[in-house]
Amino acid sequence: MALEDPARMAYFLIRRTIGFVLTLLTVSVVVFAVMNVLPGDPALTILGIDASEQALENLRRQLGLNDPVHIRYLNWIGGALQGDFGTSHSFRVPVSELIVERLPMTVSLAISGMVVTIILALVLGVAAAANHGKPGDWGVMFLAQIGIAVPSFWLSILLILLFAVSLQWLPPGGFPGWSDPLGAIRSLILPTAALALVQGAVLARVTRSSALEVMRLDYVRTARASGFSRQRVLWRHVLPNALVPIVTIVGLQFASLVTGTIVIENVFSLPGLGRLIFQSISNRDLPTVQALVMLFAAIVVTVNFIVDVIYVFIDPRLKART
Amino acid sequence: MSGRLPVNLIIGAVLVALVVGVAALSLIWTPHDHAAMTIRNRFQPADGVYWLGTDQLGRDIVSQLMVAARNSMTVALVAVLIGGSIGVMFGLLASALGGWVEDLIMRVADIGFAFPALLFAIMLSAVFGPSLTIAVAAIAFINIPVFARVTRASANQIWMRDYVAAARAAGHGRFAISRDHILPNIAAPVIVQGTIEFAVAILAEAALSYLGLGAQPPSPSWGRMLSEAQTLMFMAPHLAIYPGLCIVIAVLGFSLLGDGLRDITDPRLKRRRA
């Protein structure tokens, strides 16, 4: 319905886009404010209390700390828009270089985690719904309930104990890089499993209740009555119609996937952005921390925006809400 | 359901009672001094003296787990109370004033969701250095938008009731009505949310402490015990088991309790589930 009315659609998209840009701006102000305006001298934080007054003054000048706050914000955001996030103090290279270097690791983990999460959730959720009220359903619900309570870092430790320490099938951590594809995949198996089992547990519950709702609808009964097999009805009729709430939850859960990736990288010592952010905290490398926090928050905001837009395309009923 | 309590409520209540009970007990009694190090007794196996054995510094595991339970409950309670109170206040305000104030508050709440507790804790730790206070602040902060949303949604429904219209006709102000009529009537959904957020807070504290952004030594924390155990995995794998089990029991308890409370307080949901 919404698609039949391009004017309304355009109005909706423009509104959402403006909202998205405003959100990003607000997030950048918050990040900048917390990292810069709060009491304390960043130069002192970076160099420590033993630093000489001269060194402090040099660093303040280099960081532009003597400029008024709003100029510093504009410089930072202007640079960031052009891909310049300043210079890392501990690594002595541009922050953007560090990001480009470590991005593939983080993206590999996030994508493999997301894909396995979704497969796991759809299969378990639909299977549970198809066996509603039977032992299979109870089993999935029980696992999902436990999965929600298990911290991903503990699950990681248990997986390392079993598969790396006892059985010695997989490496306990580290990443050889994609130049060694087999080694890279082997190194990604446990982190992906830890990420996907926890995230998948939450999503399996949503999939199950969403599929149950669709299965109660008349056309599903009609399809079954017209002689289509149970499996066919489940995958061809129920699942596509159950996808709308699932997409929403995937979007909402993206923030926890990002957090999960940061945690898992640290558990397995994977050289990605999540590991970099913690190295930067211990190195008191404020420009790097600031850039990475902004990057992670921007990714979350962007994905939520994309999900919002997709939502309208897959569910025309939403027209009423615009 | 006819008068019977839902299973999740009962299991949740039992687990919560267990964890809170142990945490309270640790105030007056633990089998050993949780911080007492006796290097001679390091890596003791479980026996009659050390029920779950000792760690790499000869500290009693059970005593540490008990004190860690108390720390975890305290962090969750303080964080959810602070974040919840501020969030409820904003939610009530949004609902009472409506119009652009409501829009603004809810928009800002949306933005708050873009900040996972971990990112917030990372920023604060980079500026001030990691501490338990920062973990509490970060967890409290992410609770504000959650409670603001729940409060506003529930409060908007109450504002449409006849007795609220009557109170307005009788000349009561928006804030007086919010305090006297709205707040008591949204207590149930807020308490349900609080219970669920308690579980989230326990999980968040454990993760932050595991990553070194929460409880600092020597204060015991389940998360930190796990990060220490990870370095000793080849020598003493059992150390990595118990703290994780404690986290699962505590989180499971509060989330089941929250689900159960929602089932008995929200009749609409009850009918759908039956």
XYZ file of C-alpha atoms in Angstrom:
596
model
C 0.000 0.000 0.000
C 2.771 2.369 0.942
C 4.536 1.531 -2.281
C 1.477 2.603 -4.234
C 1.783 6.071 -2.806
C 5.205 7.449 -3.785
C 4.597 10.860 -2.226
C 3.938 9.406 1.213
C 6.845 7.077 0.789
C 9.204 9.907 -0.137
C 7.948 11.958 2.799
C 8.599 9.042 5.125
C 12.088 8.409 3.763
C 13.070 12.077 4.005
C 11.779 12.275 7.573
C 13.688 9.169 8.582
C 16.857 10.377 6.877
C 16.745 13.726 8.673
C 16.157 11.891 11.936
C 19.116 9.638 11.185
C 21.474 12.563 10.509
C 20.293 14.384 13.656
C 20.847 11.225 15.716
C 24.383 10.833 14.382
C 25.127 14.486 15.184
C 23.771 14.131 18.726
C 25.780 10.958 19.271
C 28.942 12.722 18.092
C 28.281 15.623 20.485
C 27.784 13.203 23.388
C 30.967 11.256 22.569
C 32.949 14.453 22.189
C 31.503 15.942 25.375
C 32.227 12.898 27.521
C 35.767 12.575 26.182
C 36.681 16.277 26.206
C 34.509 18.521 28.328
C 34.417 16.470 31.496
C 36.804 17.769 34.137
C 40.384 16.670 33.641
C 43.234 17.481 31.302
C 43.482 15.006 28.395
C 47.169 15.829 28.006
C 47.712 14.884 31.646
C 45.653 11.718 31.197
C 47.745 10.698 28.202
C 51.203 11.556 29.524
C 50.639 10.803 33.202
C 51.495 12.900 36.254
C 55.261 12.618 35.738
C 55.207 14.601 32.487
C 57.031 17.904 32.310
C 55.095 21.133 31.840
C 56.799 21.595 28.462
C 55.724 18.173 27.185
C 52.186 18.793 28.400
C 52.062 22.145 26.632
C 53.367 20.633 23.378
C 50.790 17.876 23.476
C 48.016 20.364 24.271
C 49.014 22.368 21.223
C 49.236 19.251 19.065
C 45.782 18.084 20.209
C 44.425 21.594 19.697
C 43.382 21.704 23.364
C 44.021 25.458 23.552
C 41.258 26.150 21.020
C 37.726 26.870 22.212
C 35.600 23.749 22.695
C 33.260 24.304 19.753
C 36.183 24.803 17.341
C 37.731 21.574 18.588
C 34.435 19.743 18.054
C 34.064 21.127 14.521
C 37.662 20.228 13.682
C 37.138 16.696 14.961
C 33.837 16.067 13.199
C 35.025 17.793 10.008
C 38.134 15.630 9.947
C 36.155 12.472 10.774
C 33.830 13.077 7.826
C 36.907 13.098 5.581
C 38.272 9.964 7.179
C 40.763 11.767 9.436
C 40.375 10.708 13.068
C 43.568 12.294 14.342
C 46.751 10.563 15.405
C 47.091 7.662 17.800
C 49.471 8.424 20.661
C 50.510 4.919 21.433
C 50.947 3.679 17.865
C 52.131 7.021 16.443
C 50.193 6.530 13.197
C 46.894 8.022 12.006
C 43.918 6.402 13.751
C 42.314 5.813 10.352
C 45.249 3.566 9.406
C 44.739 1.503 12.561
C 41.044 1.187 11.759
C 41.616 0.088 8.148
C 44.187 -2.434 9.346
C 41.886 -4.040 11.925
C 38.503 -3.656 10.287
C 38.642 -6.938 8.277
C 39.033 -8.957 11.481
C 36.022 -7.330 13.129
C 33.874 -7.491 10.002
C 34.749 -11.184 9.481
C 33.698 -12.006 13.031
C 30.556 -9.857 12.955
C 29.352 -11.263 9.626
C 30.067 -14.908 10.449
C 28.440 -14.391 13.862
C 25.382 -12.769 12.351
C 24.930 -15.391 9.618
C 25.213 -18.320 12.025
C 22.935 -16.524 14.518
C 20.200 -16.072 11.930
C 20.424 -19.632 10.571
C 20.390 -21.039 14.088
C 17.467 -18.862 15.167
C 15.321 -19.535 12.100
C 15.861 -23.298 12.127
C 15.373 -23.703 15.887
C 12.523 -21.183 16.086
C 10.512 -22.636 13.192
C 11.201 -26.206 14.347
C 9.955 -25.304 17.835
C 6.826 -23.667 16.431
C 6.143 -26.678 14.195
C 6.324 -28.935 17.259
C 4.355 -26.558 19.451
C 3.695 -28.067 22.873
C 5.801 -31.170 22.201
C 9.191 -32.118 23.715
C 11.083 -30.536 20.790
C 9.448 -27.192 21.508
C 10.204 -27.442 25.226
C 13.806 -28.358 24.428
C 14.340 -25.302 22.235
C 12.637 -22.996 24.740
C 14.746 -24.420 27.550
C 17.977 -23.935 25.588
C 16.904 -20.412 24.602
C 16.190 -19.522 28.233
C 19.597 -20.831 29.320
C 21.299 -19.160 26.339
C 19.961 -15.783 27.408
C 21.502 -16.196 30.863
C 24.923 -17.459 29.734
C 27.492 -14.669 29.307
C 29.229 -14.970 25.939
C 32.668 -14.695 27.533
C 31.980 -17.651 29.828
C 30.652 -19.713 26.945
C 33.870 -18.807 25.104
C 35.979 -20.023 28.015
C 34.028 -23.303 28.142
C 34.453 -23.769 24.379
C 38.188 -23.102 24.708
C 38.410 -25.589 27.596
C 36.689 -28.298 25.560
C 37.930 -27.776 22.000
C 41.337 -26.177 22.538
C 42.585 -27.433 25.916
C 41.085 -30.938 26.145
C 40.500 -32.076 22.560
C 43.069 -29.724 20.977
C 41.054 -29.526 17.758
C 41.047 -25.745 17.457
C 43.348 -22.901 18.524
C 42.508 -21.252 21.892
C 42.821 -17.754 20.402
C 44.716 -15.481 18.049
C 44.256 -14.983 14.322
C 46.796 -15.852 11.582
C 45.246 -13.455 9.004
C 43.423 -14.225 5.771
C 46.662 -15.062 3.927
C 46.267 -18.437 5.663
C 42.601 -19.137 4.822
C 42.361 -22.506 6.564
C 44.017 -21.190 9.717
C 41.800 -18.104 9.630
C 38.628 -20.174 9.403
C 39.807 -22.516 12.164
C 40.486 -19.480 14.371
C 37.038 -18.068 13.681
C 35.042 -21.207 14.555
C 35.035 -20.882 18.354
C 34.520 -17.080 18.456
C 31.663 -17.385 15.957
C 30.062 -20.189 17.945
C 30.299 -18.208 21.187
C 28.761 -15.149 19.555
C 26.028 -16.976 17.642
C 24.847 -19.359 20.372
C 24.087 -16.494 22.762
C 22.577 -14.157 20.155
C 20.723 -17.028 18.476
C 19.036 -17.989 21.750
C 17.320 -14.603 21.976
C 16.342 -14.612 18.315
C 15.064 -18.226 18.344
C 12.443 -17.228 20.922
C 11.235 -14.347 18.759
C 11.172 -16.548 15.645
C 9.146 -19.179 17.481
C 6.468 -16.818 18.764
C 6.339 -14.994 15.441
C 5.910 -18.275 13.516
C 3.253 -19.459 15.988
C 1.269 -16.308 15.362
C 1.350 -16.772 11.580
C 0.447 -20.475 11.864
C -2.850 -19.517 13.481
C -3.889 -17.529 10.403
C -6.549 -18.814 8.022
C -4.450 -19.001 4.877
C -2.006 -21.360 6.523
C -4.851 -23.714 7.369
C -6.133 -23.327 3.803
C -2.712 -24.196 2.382
C -2.518 -27.293 4.569
C -6.083 -28.239 3.640
C -5.288 -27.921 -0.069
C -2.784 -30.688 0.338
C 0.556 -28.884 0.548
C 3.032 -30.732 2.710
C 3.719 -29.583 6.230
C 7.337 -28.694 5.403
C 6.343 -26.695 2.333
C 3.733 -24.693 4.201
C 6.205 -24.046 7.009
C 9.049 -22.746 4.868
C 7.090 -21.186 2.002
C 4.122 -19.655 3.802
C 4.839 -19.342 7.504
C 8.460 -18.221 7.557
C 8.263 -15.336 5.027
C 5.298 -13.894 6.874
C 6.961 -14.285 10.238
C 10.011 -12.336 9.055
C 8.775 -8.826 9.885
C 9.156 -8.983 13.678
C 12.339 -11.016 13.215
C 13.945 -8.254 11.120
C 13.053 -5.714 13.816
C 14.651 -7.783 16.519
C 17.754 -8.404 14.405
C 18.045 -4.605 14.109
C 17.470 -4.021 17.810
C 19.908 -6.790 18.648
C 22.597 -5.325 16.446
C 23.831 -3.172 19.328
C 24.345 -6.321 21.379
C 26.074 -7.995 18.431
C 28.523 -5.072 18.286
C 29.097 -5.313 22.038
C 29.422 -9.075 21.697
C 32.064 -8.689 18.992
C 34.106 -6.333 21.191
C 33.942 -8.783 24.111
C 34.674 -11.894 22.027
C 37.686 -10.276 20.330
C 39.150 -9.702 23.767
C 38.395 -13.228 24.979
C 40.130 -14.791 21.973
C 42.815 -12.075 21.507
C 41.641 -11.407 17.952
C 43.400 -8.360 16.483
C 40.269 -6.368 15.581
C 38.747 -3.038 16.564
C 37.371 -4.382 19.848
C 40.844 -5.467 20.935
C 42.277 -2.140 19.727
C 39.831 -0.163 21.868
C 40.991 -1.985 25.010
C 44.659 -1.603 24.134
C 43.961 2.100 23.671
C 42.324 2.355 27.097
C 45.371 0.866 28.788
C 47.653 3.055 26.662
C 45.559 6.108 27.606
C 45.236 6.778 23.899
C 42.210 9.093 24.024
C 41.987 10.058 20.296
C 41.838 6.390 19.313
C 39.222 5.538 21.960
C 37.128 8.523 20.902
C 37.280 7.563 17.203
C 36.419 3.915 17.879
C 33.512 4.661 20.237
C 32.118 7.048 17.623
C 32.600 4.437 14.912
C 30.808 1.698 16.876
C 27.930 4.017 17.849
C 27.621 5.217 14.240
C 27.418 1.608 13.019
C 24.604 0.867 15.498
C 22.675 4.012 14.494
C 23.143 3.316 10.781
C 21.961 -0.284 11.036
C 18.881 0.792 12.993
C 18.121 3.333 10.275
C 18.506 0.724 7.522
C 16.259 -1.699 9.411
C 13.644 1.038 9.794
C 13.634 1.591 6.040
C 13.613 -2.122 5.163
C 10.735 -2.545 7.584
C 8.551 -0.235 5.522
C 9.333 -2.069 2.313
C 8.563 -5.508 3.710
C 5.535 -4.457 5.751
C 3.266 -2.069 3.865
C 0.807 -2.031 6.776
C 3.200 0.369 8.455
C 1.923 3.116 6.195
C -0.472 4.076 8.953
C 2.414 4.906 11.238
C 4.117 7.347 8.908
C -4.089 -20.564 34.955
C -6.950 -20.416 37.469
C -5.112 -19.124 40.539
C -2.012 -21.261 40.019
C 1.309 -19.475 39.895
C 3.244 -19.837 36.626
C 6.211 -22.210 36.717
C 8.720 -19.558 35.639
C 7.676 -17.355 38.568
C 8.280 -20.159 41.070
C 11.648 -21.247 39.633
C 12.727 -17.617 39.295
C 11.732 -16.796 42.864
C 13.618 -19.822 44.232
C 16.812 -18.956 42.317
C 16.601 -15.282 43.296
C 16.023 -16.224 46.944
C 19.079 -18.487 46.768
C 21.380 -15.836 45.289
C 20.112 -12.973 47.460
C 20.223 -15.265 50.498
C 23.848 -16.228 49.864
C 24.758 -12.585 49.222
C 23.111 -11.550 52.513
C 24.751 -14.425 54.381
C 28.180 -13.256 53.180
C 27.653 -10.087 55.236
C 27.823 -12.052 58.478
C 29.507 -15.330 57.562
C 31.730 -16.957 54.957
C 33.509 -20.301 55.434
C 36.900 -18.524 55.244
C 38.160 -14.985 54.897
C 37.591 -14.432 51.176
C 40.793 -12.412 50.757
C 43.089 -14.521 52.977
C 45.993 -15.789 50.875
C 47.908 -18.857 51.888
C 50.267 -19.664 49.051
C 50.999 -23.025 50.700
C 47.345 -23.975 50.045
C 47.136 -22.903 46.413
C 45.107 -24.994 43.950
C 43.662 -27.149 46.729
C 41.081 -29.623 45.466
C 37.546 -29.510 46.843
C 37.378 -31.132 50.280
C 35.805 -30.728 53.707
C 37.819 -27.585 54.484
C 37.672 -25.831 51.102
C 34.307 -26.905 49.650
C 35.226 -25.940 46.096
C 38.991 -25.770 46.552
C 41.288 -22.749 46.399
C 42.633 -20.513 43.650
C 46.159 -19.615 42.517
C 46.747 -17.535 45.654
C 45.261 -20.057 48.057
C 42.043 -18.105 48.537
C 38.856 -20.044 49.306
C 36.606 -20.237 46.216
C 33.288 -20.526 48.052
C 33.977 -17.453 50.181
C 34.981 -15.445 47.102
C 31.857 -16.525 45.205
C 29.690 -15.462 48.174
C 31.248 -12.013 48.477
C 31.107 -11.660 44.681
C 27.371 -12.410 44.841
C 26.955 -9.550 47.301
C 28.979 -7.199 45.071
C 27.029 -8.200 41.994
C 23.655 -7.678 43.722
C 24.779 -4.298 45.080
C 25.941 -3.072 41.666
C 22.728 -4.248 39.973
C 20.522 -2.749 42.693
C 22.223 0.647 42.730
C 22.433 0.873 38.929
C 18.818 -0.169 38.300
C 17.511 2.087 41.101
C 19.379 5.153 39.841
C 18.732 4.549 36.136
C 15.160 3.429 36.829
C 14.252 6.472 38.949
C 15.605 8.910 36.381
C 13.949 7.002 33.539
C 10.565 6.839 35.318
C 10.802 10.575 36.007
C 11.424 11.359 32.331
C 8.671 8.961 31.273
C 6.151 10.578 33.624
C 7.219 14.026 32.450
C 6.860 13.056 28.782
C 3.437 11.594 29.391
C 2.199 14.484 31.555
C 3.324 17.287 29.255
C 2.866 15.641 25.833
C 3.526 17.661 22.690
C 7.063 18.592 21.775
C 8.438 17.791 25.245
C 7.243 14.207 24.872
C 8.680 14.027 21.333
C 12.006 15.386 22.482
C 12.311 13.071 25.480
C 11.443 10.011 23.436
C 13.828 11.020 20.647
C 16.668 11.398 23.137
C 15.699 8.024 24.625
C 15.999 6.507 21.128
C 19.500 7.919 20.867
C 20.321 6.440 24.270
C 19.712 3.001 22.783
C 22.605 3.582 20.368
C 24.974 3.396 23.348
C 25.446 -0.076 24.706
C 26.641 -0.013 28.341
C 30.002 -1.309 27.159
C 30.685 1.713 24.907
C 29.695 4.074 27.694
C 31.929 2.290 30.181
C 34.780 2.350 27.640
C 34.504 6.142 27.238
C 34.357 6.811 30.978
C 37.191 4.369 31.721
C 39.417 5.993 29.107
C 38.904 9.391 30.752
C 38.807 8.525 34.468
C 40.476 5.109 34.618
C 38.427 1.949 35.197
C 36.518 1.500 38.462
C 33.387 -0.103 39.834
C 31.746 3.334 40.057
C 32.097 3.715 36.303
C 30.551 0.309 35.708
C 27.597 1.334 37.908
C 27.259 4.666 36.071
C 27.324 2.981 32.654
C 24.713 0.380 33.630
C 22.523 3.051 35.266
C 22.791 5.205 32.163
C 21.508 2.544 29.743
C 18.564 1.925 32.098
C 17.283 5.493 31.729
C 15.841 5.169 28.188
C 14.477 1.687 28.917
C 12.444 2.891 31.905
C 11.469 6.147 30.188
C 9.853 4.135 27.384
C 8.009 1.675 29.597
C 6.795 4.442 31.911
C 5.564 6.674 29.135
C 3.750 3.858 27.327
C 1.980 2.731 30.507
C 1.330 6.266 31.751
C -0.261 7.320 28.456
C -2.851 4.593 28.948
C -3.652 5.710 32.496
C -4.048 9.345 31.383
C -7.018 8.250 29.263
C -8.913 6.756 32.220
C -12.040 8.379 33.583
C -10.713 8.875 37.084
C -7.813 10.890 35.732
C -10.253 13.043 33.753
C -12.208 13.458 36.982
C -9.081 14.512 38.862
C -8.290 17.045 36.149
C -11.849 18.375 36.246
C -11.469 18.746 40.011
C -8.581 21.109 39.301
C -5.595 18.893 40.150
C -2.386 19.821 38.310
C -0.500 17.561 35.911
C 2.296 16.863 38.371
C -0.042 16.135 41.274
C -1.966 13.712 39.059
C 1.267 12.075 37.905
C 2.280 11.529 41.526
C -1.078 10.526 43.004
C -2.747 8.622 40.186
C -0.336 7.722 37.404
C 2.677 6.499 39.382
C 0.801 4.014 41.617
C -0.990 2.593 38.587
C 2.118 1.982 36.507
C 3.982 0.323 39.366
C 3.384 -3.190 38.013
C 4.986 -2.802 34.559
C 7.816 -0.755 36.072
C 8.562 -3.451 38.661
C 8.445 -6.162 35.981
C 10.893 -4.163 33.848
C 13.079 -3.553 36.907
C 13.334 -7.288 37.570
C 14.329 -8.001 33.975
C 16.813 -5.113 33.972
C 18.285 -6.539 37.172
C 19.229 -9.638 35.178
C 20.680 -7.478 32.393
C 22.660 -5.484 34.961
C 24.174 -8.629 36.532
C 25.271 -9.781 33.082
C 26.671 -6.332 32.232
C 28.602 -6.061 35.502
C 30.106 -9.502 34.959
C 31.162 -8.601 31.408
C 32.640 -5.244 32.439
C 34.534 -6.818 35.347
C 35.764 -9.612 33.076
C 37.134 -6.961 30.695
C 38.765 -5.081 33.578
C 36.362 -2.129 33.504
C 34.432 -3.072 36.641
C 35.400 -4.414 40.051
C 39.113 -3.895 40.721
C 41.234 -6.228 42.843
C 40.962 -7.248 45.635
C 37.168 -6.872 45.469
C 35.886 -10.248 44.241
C 33.602 -10.354 41.223
C 32.361 -13.319 39.200
C 33.498 -11.640 35.984
C 37.000 -10.903 37.271
C 37.367 -14.394 38.738
C 36.679 -15.714 35.228
C 39.275 -13.485 33.591
C 41.871 -14.665 36.143
C 40.799 -18.274 35.623
C 41.233 -17.941 31.863
C 44.962 -17.375 32.275
C 45.193 -20.589 34.355
C 43.052 -22.744 32.108
C 45.706 -25.369 31.474
C 46.608 -25.648 35.160
C 43.268 -25.334 36.930
C 40.327 -25.589 34.521
C 37.815 -25.977 37.397
C 38.375 -22.335 38.415
C 36.644 -21.289 35.191
C 33.469 -23.232 35.983
C 31.964 -22.008 39.282
C 31.850 -18.218 38.721
C 30.129 -18.784 35.359
C 27.534 -21.055 36.969
C 26.839 -18.360 39.574
C 26.246 -15.765 36.842
C 23.875 -18.102 34.997
C 21.892 -18.897 38.160
C 21.560 -15.223 39.102
C 20.633 -14.019 35.597
C 18.263 -16.926 34.989
C 16.588 -16.317 38.357
C 15.866 -12.646 37.771
C 14.781 -13.037 34.146
C 12.414 -15.932 34.976
C 11.057 -13.957 37.924
C 10.500 -10.947 35.660
C 8.733 -13.075 33.013
C 6.595 -14.696 35.700
C 5.638 -11.378 37.255
C 4.651 -10.082 33.831
C 2.494 -13.149 33.251
C 0.500 -12.600 36.433
C 0.260 -8.795 36.210
C -0.599 -8.469 32.512
C -3.905 -10.286 31.952
C -3.719 -9.660 28.203
C -0.518 -11.694 27.932
C -1.857 -14.391 30.205
C -4.774 -15.095 27.919
C -2.519 -15.261 24.879
C -0.154 -17.699 26.472
C -2.768 -20.030 27.869
